Coordinates of C-alpha atoms in Angstrom, one line a residue:
Q1 CA 0.0 0.0 0.0
V2 CA 1.3 3.4 -0.9
Q3 CA 0.5 6.6 1.0
L4 CA 0.7 10.0 -0.8
V5 CA 1.0 13.3 0.9
E6 CA 0.7 16.6 -1.0
S7 CA 2.3 19.9 0.1
G8 CA 3.2 23.2 -1.3
G9 CA -0.2 24.8 -1.8
G10 CA -0.9 28.4 -0.7
S11 CA -2.3 31.7 -1.8
V12 CA -0.9 33.7 -4.6
Q13 CA -1.9 36.5 -6.9
T14 CA -2.7 36.1 -10.6
G15 CA 0.5 35.4 -12.5
G16 CA 2.3 33.9 -9.6
S17 CA 3.8 30.5 -9.2
L18 CA 3.7 27.5 -6.9
R19 CA 5.4 24.2 -6.8
L20 CA 3.4 21.3 -5.4
S21 CA 5.1 18.1 -4.1
C22 CA 3.6 14.6 -3.6
A23 CA 5.7 12.4 -1.3
A24 CA 5.1 8.7 -1.3
S25 CA 5.7 6.4 1.6
G26 CA 4.9 2.7 2.3
R27 CA 5.9 1.6 -1.2
I28 CA 8.0 3.0 -3.9
I29 CA 6.3 4.6 -6.9
N30 CA 9.1 4.1 -9.5
G31 CA 7.2 1.6 -11.5
Y32 CA 3.9 3.5 -11.6
A33 CA 2.6 6.4 -13.6
M34 CA 1.5 9.2 -11.3
G35 CA -1.0 12.0 -11.8
W36 CA -2.3 15.3 -10.5
F37 CA -6.0 16.2 -10.3
R38 CA -7.8 19.2 -8.9
Q39 CA -11.3 19.9 -7.5
A40 CA -12.8 23.4 -7.2
P41 CA -15.8 24.0 -4.9
G42 CA -19.0 22.7 -6.4
K43 CA -17.2 21.0 -9.3
E44 CA -16.1 17.5 -10.1
R45 CA -12.5 16.4 -9.7
E46 CA -10.6 16.9 -12.9
F47 CA -7.4 15.7 -14.5
V48 CA -4.5 18.1 -14.6
A49 CA -1.4 16.1 -15.6
D50 CA 0.3 12.8 -15.4
I51 CA 3.7 11.3 -16.0
N52 CA 4.8 7.8 -17.0
S53 CA 7.0 5.6 -14.8
S54 CA 10.7 5.6 -15.3
G55 CA 10.6 2.2 -16.9
G56 CA 10.3 1.2 -20.6
T57 CA 7.3 2.2 -22.8
T58 CA 6.5 -1.2 -24.3
R59 CA 3.9 -2.0 -21.6
Y60 CA 1.8 1.0 -22.5
A61 CA -1.1 1.5 -24.9
D62 CA -0.5 3.4 -28.1
S63 CA -2.2 6.4 -26.7
V64 CA 0.6 7.0 -24.2
K65 CA 3.5 5.1 -25.8
G66 CA 6.5 7.4 -26.2
R67 CA 4.7 10.2 -24.4
T68 CA 6.1 10.8 -20.9
T69 CA 3.7 13.5 -19.8
R70 CA 0.1 14.6 -20.5
Y71 CA -1.7 17.8 -19.6
A72 CA -5.2 19.1 -19.5
D73 CA -5.7 21.8 -22.2
S74 CA -6.4 24.3 -19.5
V75 CA -2.9 24.1 -18.0
K76 CA -0.7 23.3 -21.1
G77 CA 2.3 25.6 -21.3
R78 CA 1.8 26.8 -17.7
F79 CA 2.2 23.6 -15.6
T80 CA 5.0 21.1 -15.6
I81 CA 4.8 17.6 -14.0
S82 CA 8.0 15.9 -13.0
R83 CA 9.3 13.2 -10.7
D84 CA 12.3 12.3 -8.6
N85 CA 12.3 8.6 -8.2
A86 CA 15.2 8.7 -5.8
K87 CA 13.1 10.7 -3.5
N88 CA 9.9 8.9 -4.2
T89 CA 8.3 12.3 -5.0
V90 CA 6.2 13.8 -7.8
F91 CA 6.1 17.5 -8.5
L92 CA 3.8 20.0 -10.2
Q93 CA 5.3 23.3 -11.1
M94 CA 2.5 25.8 -11.7
N95 CA 3.3 29.1 -13.4
S96 CA 1.2 32.0 -14.7
L97 CA -1.5 31.0 -12.2
K98 CA -5.1 32.2 -12.8
P99 CA -8.1 32.6 -10.5
E100 CA -9.7 29.6 -12.3
D101 CA -6.8 27.4 -11.1
T102 CA -8.1 27.8 -7.5
A103 CA -8.8 24.3 -6.2
V104 CA -7.7 21.5 -3.9
Y105 CA -4.9 19.6 -5.8
Y106 CA -4.5 15.9 -5.3
C107 CA -1.9 13.4 -6.5
A108 CA -2.7 9.8 -7.2
R109 CA -1.2 6.6 -8.7
R110 CA -2.4 5.6 -12.2
K111 CA -3.8 2.1 -12.5
T112 CA -4.5 1.9 -16.3
F113 CA -3.9 4.2 -19.2
G114 CA -6.6 6.9 -19.1
V115 CA -7.1 10.1 -17.3
E116 CA -10.5 9.5 -15.5
V117 CA -10.7 9.6 -11.7
Y118 CA -11.5 5.9 -11.5
E119 CA -8.3 5.0 -13.3
F120 CA -6.2 6.3 -10.4
D121 CA -5.9 5.2 -6.7
S122 CA -4.0 5.8 -3.5
W123 CA -5.2 9.5 -3.4
G124 CA -3.6 11.9 -1.1
Q125 CA -5.4 14.3 1.2
G126 CA -5.0 17.3 -1.1
T127 CA -3.4 20.7 -0.8
Q128 CA -5.3 24.0 -1.3
V129 CA -4.3 26.4 -4.0
T130 CA -5.9 29.9 -4.1
V131 CA -5.2 32.4 -6.8
S132 CA -6.6 35.9 -6.3
S133 CA -7.1 38.5 -9.0

């Protein structure tokens, strides 16, 4: 069983930056793809980004083969997902933040190949990001 703990959230103004961290314990995450989601008040949890494992790509479906990372259209060019397998940690660098990025951000482990909530497990408790105009 893997436990995930997010940190790094906070309050920033429009255009600011934050770097979220997701630290794993209990089991290493090197062999797993990992993802970030967010949930704003009154809205459903939505995919933000994910990153493949450090292993080979032959085990993946064509939709993700050769693609290390994927992003939601709303964050492309502004957010960057990365991982440090030596530290068992996944990061989300968020730049040019907008008020619509305000949400609780969660990290999770990907079970299959898609980006739906049910395709991820081992959810962390989340970290709040608030962007003011």
